[in-house]
Coordinates of C-alpha atoms in Angstrom, one line a residue:
M1 CA -22.4 8.8 -1.0
T2 CA -22.9 6.0 -3.5
H3 CA -21.3 2.5 -3.5
T4 CA -21.2 0.7 -6.8
P5 CA -19.4 -2.7 -6.7
R6 CA -16.4 -3.0 -8.9
F7 CA -16.4 -6.7 -9.4
A8 CA -19.1 -9.1 -10.4
S9 CA -17.8 -12.3 -8.7
V10 CA -14.8 -14.0 -7.1
D11 CA -13.8 -15.3 -10.5
D12 CA -14.1 -11.8 -12.0
V13 CA -11.6 -10.6 -9.3
R14 CA -9.2 -13.4 -10.1
E15 CA -9.3 -12.9 -13.8
R16 CA -9.1 -9.1 -13.8
L17 CA -6.2 -9.1 -11.3
A18 CA -4.4 -11.7 -13.4
D19 CA -4.9 -9.5 -16.5
H20 CA -2.9 -6.8 -14.6
G21 CA -0.1 -9.1 -13.5
Y22 CA -1.3 -10.2 -10.0
L23 CA -2.0 -13.9 -9.5
A24 CA -4.5 -14.1 -6.6
S25 CA -5.1 -17.1 -4.5
D26 CA -8.7 -18.2 -3.7
A27 CA -8.5 -16.5 -0.3
I28 CA -7.2 -13.2 -1.8
A29 CA -9.8 -13.1 -4.6
T30 CA -12.6 -14.0 -2.2
T31 CA -11.7 -11.4 0.4
V32 CA -11.2 -8.6 -2.2
Y33 CA -14.6 -9.5 -3.6
L34 CA -16.3 -9.3 -0.2
A35 CA -14.6 -6.0 0.7
D36 CA -15.8 -4.6 -2.6
Q37 CA -19.4 -5.8 -2.2
L38 CA -19.7 -4.6 1.4
G39 CA -17.8 -1.4 1.0
K40 CA -15.5 -2.2 4.0
P41 CA -11.8 -1.5 4.4
L42 CA -9.5 -4.4 3.9
L43 CA -6.7 -5.0 6.4
V44 CA -3.9 -7.1 4.9
E45 CA -1.1 -8.5 7.1
G46 CA 1.8 -10.8 6.2
P47 CA 5.6 -10.8 5.8
A48 CA 7.3 -8.1 3.8
G49 CA 7.4 -8.6 0.1
V50 CA 4.5 -11.1 -0.4
G51 CA 2.4 -8.7 -2.5
K52 CA 0.3 -6.7 0.0
T53 CA 1.1 -3.3 -1.6
A54 CA 1.0 -4.8 -5.1
L55 CA -2.5 -6.0 -4.5
S56 CA -3.7 -2.4 -4.1
A57 CA -2.0 -1.4 -7.3
A58 CA -3.6 -4.3 -9.1
V59 CA -7.1 -3.5 -7.8
A60 CA -6.6 0.1 -9.0
S61 CA -5.5 -1.0 -12.4
A62 CA -8.2 -3.6 -12.8
T63 CA -11.0 -1.2 -11.9
A64 CA -9.6 1.8 -13.8
G65 CA -9.2 3.7 -10.5
E66 CA -6.7 6.1 -9.1
L67 CA -4.3 4.7 -6.5
V68 CA -3.9 7.2 -3.6
R69 CA -1.2 6.1 -1.1
L70 CA -0.5 7.1 2.5
Q71 CA 2.9 5.8 3.4
C72 CA 3.0 5.5 7.2
Y73 CA 6.0 6.1 9.3
E74 CA 6.8 7.1 12.9
G75 CA 5.6 10.6 13.5
V76 CA 3.1 10.8 10.6
D77 CA 0.4 13.2 11.7
E78 CA -3.0 14.6 10.7
A79 CA -1.3 17.3 8.5
R80 CA 0.5 14.7 6.5
A81 CA -2.4 12.2 6.4
L82 CA -5.5 14.5 6.0
Y83 CA -4.9 18.1 5.1
E84 CA -3.0 21.3 5.9
W85 CA -3.2 24.9 5.0
N86 CA -0.7 26.4 2.5
H87 CA 0.7 28.9 5.0
A88 CA 3.2 30.4 2.5
K89 CA 0.5 31.2 0.0
Q90 CA -1.8 32.6 2.7
L91 CA 1.0 34.9 3.9
L92 CA 1.5 36.2 0.4
R93 CA -2.2 36.9 0.1
I94 CA -2.2 38.7 3.4
T95 CA 0.9 40.7 2.4
A96 CA -0.6 41.7 -0.9
A97 CA -3.9 42.7 0.8
G98 CA -1.9 44.7 3.4
A99 CA 0.0 46.7 0.8
H100 CA -3.3 47.5 -1.0
H101 CA -4.9 48.6 2.3
D102 CA -2.0 50.8 3.3
A103 CA -2.4 52.6 0.0
K104 CA -6.1 53.1 0.2
G105 CA -6.9 52.9 3.9
A106 CA -8.2 49.8 5.6
D107 CA -11.2 49.1 7.7
E108 CA -12.3 46.2 9.8
A109 CA -14.6 44.8 7.1
D110 CA -11.8 44.7 4.6
W111 CA -9.6 42.6 7.0
S112 CA -12.5 40.3 7.7
S113 CA -12.9 39.7 4.0
V114 CA -9.2 38.9 3.7
K115 CA -9.4 36.4 6.6
E116 CA -12.3 34.6 5.0
D117 CA -10.5 34.6 1.6
I118 CA -7.4 32.8 2.9
F119 CA -9.4 29.9 4.3
T120 CA -10.8 28.7 1.0
D121 CA -10.2 25.7 -1.1
E122 CA -7.5 27.6 -3.0
F123 CA -5.3 27.5 0.0
L124 CA -6.1 23.9 1.1
L125 CA -3.4 21.2 0.6
A126 CA -5.3 17.9 0.4
R127 CA -3.2 14.9 1.7
P128 CA -4.1 11.3 0.8
L129 CA -7.1 10.7 3.1
L130 CA -8.8 13.9 2.0
T131 CA -7.9 13.4 -1.6
A132 CA -9.5 9.9 -1.6
I133 CA -12.6 11.3 0.0
R134 CA -13.0 14.2 -2.4
N135 CA -12.3 12.2 -5.6
E136 CA -15.5 11.8 -7.6
H137 CA -13.9 9.0 -9.7
R138 CA -13.0 5.5 -8.6
T139 CA -10.3 5.5 -6.1
V140 CA -8.2 2.9 -4.2
L141 CA -6.8 4.3 -1.0
L142 CA -3.7 2.4 0.2
I143 CA -2.7 3.1 3.9
D144 CA 0.6 1.3 3.7
E145 CA 2.6 -0.1 6.7
L146 CA 0.2 1.2 9.3
D147 CA 2.1 -0.6 12.0
K148 CA 4.9 1.9 11.6
A149 CA 2.8 4.8 12.5
D150 CA 2.0 6.0 16.0
V151 CA -1.1 4.6 17.7
E152 CA -2.7 8.1 17.6
I153 CA -3.1 7.9 13.8
E154 CA -5.5 5.0 14.3
G155 CA -8.0 7.3 16.0
L156 CA -8.0 9.5 13.0
L157 CA -8.6 6.5 10.7
L158 CA -11.5 5.3 12.8
E159 CA -13.2 8.6 12.3
V160 CA -12.5 9.0 8.6
L161 CA -13.1 5.4 7.6
S162 CA -16.4 5.0 9.5
D163 CA -18.4 7.6 7.6
F164 CA -15.9 8.6 4.8
Q165 CA -16.2 12.2 5.7
V166 CA -13.8 14.9 7.0
T167 CA -14.6 18.1 8.9
V168 CA -12.5 21.1 8.1
P169 CA -13.5 23.7 10.7
E170 CA -13.0 26.6 8.3
L171 CA -14.9 24.9 5.4
G172 CA -17.4 22.5 7.0
T173 CA -17.9 18.8 6.5
I174 CA -16.6 17.2 3.3
R175 CA -18.4 13.9 2.5
A176 CA -17.4 11.3 0.0
R177 CA -19.5 11.0 -3.1
Q178 CA -18.2 7.5 -3.8
T179 CA -16.8 4.9 -1.5
P180 CA -13.0 4.4 -2.0
F181 CA -11.7 0.8 -2.0
V182 CA -9.5 1.0 1.1
V183 CA -6.6 -1.3 1.8
L184 CA -4.5 -1.1 5.0
T185 CA -1.3 -3.1 5.2
S186 CA 0.7 -4.1 8.2
N187 CA 3.9 -6.2 8.7
A188 CA 2.8 -6.8 12.3
T189 CA 5.7 -5.0 13.9
R190 CA 3.1 -3.8 16.5
E191 CA -0.4 -4.8 17.3
L192 CA -3.2 -2.8 15.7
S193 CA -6.2 -1.8 17.8
E194 CA -9.2 -4.0 18.1
A195 CA -11.4 -1.1 17.2
L196 CA -9.7 -0.7 13.9
R197 CA -9.8 -4.4 13.2
R198 CA -13.5 -4.6 13.8
R199 CA -14.1 -2.1 11.0
C200 CA -12.1 -4.1 8.5
L201 CA -12.2 -7.4 6.6
Y202 CA -9.0 -9.3 7.4
L203 CA -6.7 -11.0 5.0
Y204 CA -3.3 -12.7 5.8
I205 CA -1.0 -13.1 2.8
D206 CA 1.7 -15.7 3.4
Y207 CA 4.5 -16.9 1.1
P208 CA 2.7 -18.6 -1.8
P209 CA 2.7 -22.4 -2.3
A210 CA 5.3 -23.6 -4.8
D211 CA 2.8 -24.0 -7.7
L212 CA 1.6 -20.5 -7.4
E213 CA 5.1 -19.0 -7.0
R214 CA 6.2 -20.8 -10.2
Q215 CA 3.2 -19.2 -12.0
I216 CA 4.2 -15.8 -10.6
V217 CA 7.8 -16.2 -11.7
A218 CA 6.7 -17.4 -15.1
L219 CA 4.4 -14.4 -15.5
T220 CA 6.9 -11.8 -14.4
V221 CA 10.0 -13.3 -16.0
P222 CA 8.6 -15.0 -19.1
D223 CA 12.0 -15.6 -20.8
L224 CA 13.0 -18.0 -18.0
D225 CA 12.8 -21.6 -19.0
K226 CA 10.7 -24.0 -17.0
A227 CA 13.5 -26.1 -15.5
L228 CA 15.3 -23.0 -14.2
T229 CA 12.0 -21.7 -12.8
D230 CA 11.4 -24.9 -10.9
S231 CA 15.0 -24.9 -9.5
I232 CA 14.6 -21.3 -8.3
V233 CA 11.3 -22.0 -6.5
R234 CA 12.7 -25.2 -4.9
L235 CA 15.7 -23.3 -3.7
V236 CA 13.7 -20.4 -2.2
G237 CA 11.4 -22.9 -0.6
A238 CA 14.4 -24.6 1.1
L239 CA 15.7 -21.2 2.3
R240 CA 12.4 -20.3 3.9
E241 CA 12.5 -23.6 5.9
M242 CA 15.8 -22.5 7.5
R243 CA 16.0 -20.3 10.6
L244 CA 17.0 -17.2 8.8
R245 CA 16.9 -13.6 10.1
K246 CA 14.8 -12.7 7.1
S247 CA 13.3 -15.2 4.7
P248 CA 13.3 -14.5 1.0
S249 CA 10.1 -12.7 -0.2
V250 CA 8.3 -13.3 -3.5
A251 CA 9.8 -10.0 -4.7
E252 CA 13.2 -11.4 -4.0
T253 CA 12.4 -14.6 -5.8
I254 CA 11.6 -12.6 -8.9
D255 CA 14.8 -10.5 -8.5
W256 CA 16.8 -13.6 -8.2
A257 CA 15.2 -15.1 -11.3
R258 CA 16.0 -11.9 -13.3
T259 CA 19.5 -11.9 -12.0
L260 CA 20.2 -15.5 -13.1
L261 CA 18.6 -14.9 -16.4
S262 CA 20.9 -11.8 -17.0
L263 CA 23.9 -14.0 -16.1
G264 CA 22.9 -16.5 -18.8
A265 CA 21.8 -19.3 -16.5
A266 CA 19.7 -22.0 -18.2
G267 CA 18.5 -25.5 -17.4
D268 CA 20.1 -26.9 -14.3
L269 CA 21.6 -24.3 -11.9
D270 CA 25.2 -24.4 -11.1
P271 CA 25.8 -24.5 -7.3
G272 CA 28.7 -22.1 -7.6
L273 CA 26.5 -19.5 -9.4
V274 CA 23.8 -20.0 -6.7
R275 CA 26.3 -19.3 -3.9
A276 CA 27.7 -16.2 -5.8
T277 CA 24.2 -14.7 -6.0
L278 CA 22.7 -15.5 -2.6
G279 CA 23.0 -11.8 -1.8
V280 CA 20.1 -11.2 -4.1
V281 CA 17.7 -13.2 -2.0
L282 CA 19.3 -13.0 1.5
K283 CA 20.0 -9.6 2.9
H284 CA 22.0 -10.4 6.1
Q285 CA 25.5 -11.9 6.1
E286 CA 24.7 -14.4 8.8
D287 CA 21.9 -15.7 6.6
I288 CA 24.2 -16.1 3.6
D289 CA 26.8 -17.9 5.7
L290 CA 24.1 -20.2 7.2
A291 CA 22.7 -21.0 3.8
A292 CA 26.1 -21.6 2.3
E293 CA 26.9 -24.0 5.1
K294 CA 23.6 -25.8 5.6
L295 CA 21.9 -25.9 2.2
D296 CA 22.3 -29.0 0.2
L297 CA 22.4 -27.4 -3.2
A298 CA 23.0 -30.6 -5.0
G299 CA 19.8 -32.1 -3.4
V300 CA 17.7 -29.0 -3.9
L301 CA 18.6 -28.3 -7.5
T302 CA 18.2 -31.8 -8.9

């Protein structure tokens, strides 16, 4: 297995991610660079919607690599994460062989040959982990929302990510020829094991500071004028300071900017328009009611 770094420096990470639409803070750029240099998985935690998944896509684009994603959920198992056999195709092969043997007479050697034939690469369904290991080209492996999966899946990841190899009993051990860039994301709905954390570099992505969020909005919604961008970022910042059930994410800031632009808003925001569109950034009625009651729109928007 070979490991060839993808980035030349921290500045190289920052510039190449920006070229692909991801504005990285110093902490993000530095941690991505170190994970790339050391060939270690990167564990990224933080609130939903702050760019954890988008970071993986940006790294893949910036390095001309394939993004392979394992979406975790309760009940995801080895067959969904690693590999499984195509039983339907195997059954068809056995049925076809059986018909042939009935016509010409079968012996034990013939059936042994059929058995060996159905446990070949042709009948193997590679899932994300095995796909990333078998790829000979640059690959970014995203293990998304790991905290939603059962604890047992972490044991599988420890084995796979330690040596980047998989043992298929019928085929033998499959070793990676290149080290994938691995990103694990978590919204911290449950605590991940210390054994897994020890094998990773750690990065926490929080809501960005106002200056960076303004740059993100300007990059993704370039037709929005500066005054309106400033008003949107100030308002979202004020909402995040409130005791809401769910604070607005960066993704929702962008959605709200696009919404206001489509409604023809420009310059100073109208408080009435803000109240009418709070459902874009707040997704619980109690949060909308609280914001409408407590938020000093006149003070925030001026």
